[in-house]
Coordinates of C-alpha atoms in Angstrom, one line a residue:
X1 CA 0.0 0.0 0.0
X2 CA 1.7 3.3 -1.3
X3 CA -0.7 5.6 1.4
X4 CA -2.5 4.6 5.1
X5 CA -4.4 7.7 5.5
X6 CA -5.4 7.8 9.5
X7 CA -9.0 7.5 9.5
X8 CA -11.3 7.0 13.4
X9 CA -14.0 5.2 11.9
X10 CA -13.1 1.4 11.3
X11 CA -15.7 0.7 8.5
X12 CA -14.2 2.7 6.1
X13 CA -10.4 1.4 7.2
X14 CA -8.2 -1.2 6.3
X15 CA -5.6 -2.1 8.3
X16 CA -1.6 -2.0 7.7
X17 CA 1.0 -3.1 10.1
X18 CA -2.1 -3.6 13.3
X19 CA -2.6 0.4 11.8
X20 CA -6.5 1.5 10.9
X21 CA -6.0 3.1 7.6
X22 CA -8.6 4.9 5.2
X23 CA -9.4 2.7 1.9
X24 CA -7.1 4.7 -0.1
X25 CA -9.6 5.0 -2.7
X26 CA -11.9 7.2 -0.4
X27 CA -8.0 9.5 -0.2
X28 CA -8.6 13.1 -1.1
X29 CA -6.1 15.9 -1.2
X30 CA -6.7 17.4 1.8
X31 CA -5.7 14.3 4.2
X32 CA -2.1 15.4 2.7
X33 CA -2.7 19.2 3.4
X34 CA -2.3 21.7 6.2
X35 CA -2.6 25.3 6.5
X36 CA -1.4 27.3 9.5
X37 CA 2.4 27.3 10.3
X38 CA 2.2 31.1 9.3
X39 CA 0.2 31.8 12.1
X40 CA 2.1 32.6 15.7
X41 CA 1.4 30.2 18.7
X42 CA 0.4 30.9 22.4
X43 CA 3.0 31.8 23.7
X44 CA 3.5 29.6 27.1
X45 CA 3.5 31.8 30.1
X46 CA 7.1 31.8 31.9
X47 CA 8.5 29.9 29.3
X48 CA 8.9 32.6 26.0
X49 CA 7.8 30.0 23.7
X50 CA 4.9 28.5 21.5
X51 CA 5.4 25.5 19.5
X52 CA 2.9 24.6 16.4
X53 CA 2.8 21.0 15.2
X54 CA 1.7 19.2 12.3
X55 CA 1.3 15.6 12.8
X56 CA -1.4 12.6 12.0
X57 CA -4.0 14.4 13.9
X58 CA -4.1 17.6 11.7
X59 CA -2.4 16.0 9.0
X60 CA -3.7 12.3 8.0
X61 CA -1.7 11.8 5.3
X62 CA 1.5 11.8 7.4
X63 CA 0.0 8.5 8.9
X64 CA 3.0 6.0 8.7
X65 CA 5.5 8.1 7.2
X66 CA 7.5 8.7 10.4
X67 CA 7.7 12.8 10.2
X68 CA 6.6 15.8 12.1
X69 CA 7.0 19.1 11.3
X70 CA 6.3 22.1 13.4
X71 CA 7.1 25.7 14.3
X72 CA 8.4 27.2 16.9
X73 CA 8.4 31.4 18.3
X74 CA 10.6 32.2 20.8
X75 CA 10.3 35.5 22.7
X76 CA 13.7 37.8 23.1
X77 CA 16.1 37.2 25.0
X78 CA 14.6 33.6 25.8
X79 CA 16.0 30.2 26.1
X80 CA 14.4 27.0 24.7
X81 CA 15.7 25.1 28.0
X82 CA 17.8 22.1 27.2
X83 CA 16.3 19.0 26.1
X84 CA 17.0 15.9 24.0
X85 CA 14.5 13.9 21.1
X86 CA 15.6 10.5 22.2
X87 CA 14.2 8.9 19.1
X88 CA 14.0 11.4 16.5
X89 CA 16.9 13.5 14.8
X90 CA 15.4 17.3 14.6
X91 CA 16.5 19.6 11.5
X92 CA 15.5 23.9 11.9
X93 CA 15.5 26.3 10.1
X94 CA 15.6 30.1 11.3
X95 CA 12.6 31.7 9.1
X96 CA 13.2 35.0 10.9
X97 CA 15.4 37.0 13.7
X98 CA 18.3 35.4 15.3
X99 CA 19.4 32.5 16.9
X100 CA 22.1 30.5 19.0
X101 CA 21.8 26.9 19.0
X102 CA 24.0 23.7 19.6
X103 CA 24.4 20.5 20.9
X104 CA 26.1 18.4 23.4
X105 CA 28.5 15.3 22.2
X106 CA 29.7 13.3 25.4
X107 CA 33.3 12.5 26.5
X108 CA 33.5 9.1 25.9
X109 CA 36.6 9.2 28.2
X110 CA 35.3 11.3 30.7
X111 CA 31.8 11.4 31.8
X112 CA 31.7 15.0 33.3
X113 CA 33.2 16.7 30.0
X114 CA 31.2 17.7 26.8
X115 CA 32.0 19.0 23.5
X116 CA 29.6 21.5 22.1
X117 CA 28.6 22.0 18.7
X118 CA 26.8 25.1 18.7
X119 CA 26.6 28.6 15.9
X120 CA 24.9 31.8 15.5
X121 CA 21.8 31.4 13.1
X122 CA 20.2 33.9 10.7
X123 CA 16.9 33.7 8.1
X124 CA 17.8 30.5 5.8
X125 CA 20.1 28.6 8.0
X126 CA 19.7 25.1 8.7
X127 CA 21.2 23.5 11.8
X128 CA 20.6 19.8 12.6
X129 CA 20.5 17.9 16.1
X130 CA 20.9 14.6 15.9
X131 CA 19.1 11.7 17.7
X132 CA 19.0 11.4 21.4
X133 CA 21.5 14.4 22.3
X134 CA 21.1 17.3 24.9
X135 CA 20.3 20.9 22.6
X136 CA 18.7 24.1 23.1
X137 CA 17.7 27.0 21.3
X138 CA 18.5 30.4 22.3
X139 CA 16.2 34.3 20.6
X140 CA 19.4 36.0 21.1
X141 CA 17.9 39.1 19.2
X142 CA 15.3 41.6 20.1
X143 CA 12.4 40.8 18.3
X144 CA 10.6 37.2 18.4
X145 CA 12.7 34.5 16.2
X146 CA 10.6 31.7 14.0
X147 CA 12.0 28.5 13.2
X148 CA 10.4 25.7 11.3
X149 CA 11.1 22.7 12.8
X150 CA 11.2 18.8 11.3
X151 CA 12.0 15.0 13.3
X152 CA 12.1 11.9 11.9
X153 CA 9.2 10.4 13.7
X154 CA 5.7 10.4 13.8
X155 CA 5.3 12.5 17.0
X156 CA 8.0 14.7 18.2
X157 CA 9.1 12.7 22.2
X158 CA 10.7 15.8 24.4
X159 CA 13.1 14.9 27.6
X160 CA 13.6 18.4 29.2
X161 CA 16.5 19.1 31.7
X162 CA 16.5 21.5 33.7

C-alpha cells in the first residue's frame, strides 16, 4: 500500500501493520494538506515559547511516514531550555530573527566533559541535532525568532532538563 491515510472510523479502514487506515480510494487531497504554520502560537506563560505541530492528527496523510514538522516562536532574550528527542533527529531552520543553538556530544573518556557544537543562526540557516542528544535554542535578538522545525518520527518525544 503506497498511502494509510489515518481515519477513526473502522468501516471505512483497512488495516496495515495492526494500523487503521482509510481505503485509499476514499483519499482526497486534503488528508495530505495543512494550512497554518504562518500563524504565531500561544506563547506559554514563563516559558517565551509556543510550538505549532503538524502531525497525524491535523495531517492524515503523514499516517505512517515517520515525520513531524512544526514551528516554533521564541520570545527575546529567551531560552528553549535544554532537552533531548531521544528517538527522532530534529532539523531547523531560522525563518526570521536570530538565533544561538547547539548540541552536546559526550566524553566518551570522561563522563563529566562535553563538547559543544553550537553557531549563531540567521533567516535560511539550517542546523541539525541529531538523535537522542542534549540541545537548546536560544532568541538572542530583540524581536521574536521563528524557526520551522522537522524530526524523523511520527510524534516529536521531548526529555527536558533543567
Amino acid at each position: 500500500m503506497s498511502i494509510c491515510v489515518a481515519v477513526n472510523d473502522s468501516k471505512a479502514a483497512v488495516f496495515v501493520n495492526g494500523k487503521i487506515c482509510k481505503d485509499p480510494k476514499l483519499a482526497t487531497t486534503n488528508d495530505f494538506y495543512f494550512s497554518g504554520l504562518n500563524v504565531s502560537g500561544n506563547v506559554v506563560p514563563g516559558l517565551g515559547f509556543a510550538s505549532t505541530g503538524v502531525d497525524v492528527n491535523n495531517m492524515p496523510g503523514l499516517n505512517t511516514l515517520g515525520m513531524f514538522l512544526g514551528r516554533t516562536d521564541l520570545e527575546p532574550q529567551r531560552l528553549a531550555q535544554f532537552h533531548t528527542h531521544p528517538r527522532a533527529t530534529e532539523l531547523i531552520t531560522v525563518l526570521e530573527g536570530t538565533l544561538y543553538t547547539g548540541f552536546l556530544v559526550p566524553d566518551a573518556a570522561n563522563f563529566f566533559k562535553s563538547r559543544l557544537f553550537s553557531k549563531i543562526m540567521n533567516p535560511g540557516d539550517v542546523f541539525v541535532f541529531p538523535k537522542g542528544l542534549i540541545h537548546f535554542q536560544f532568541n538572542m535578538g530583540k524581536k521574536k525568532t521563528y524557526l520551522s522545525l522537522l524530526f524523523q518520527q511520527s510524534k516529536s518525544w521531548i526529555c527536558h532538563y533543567s
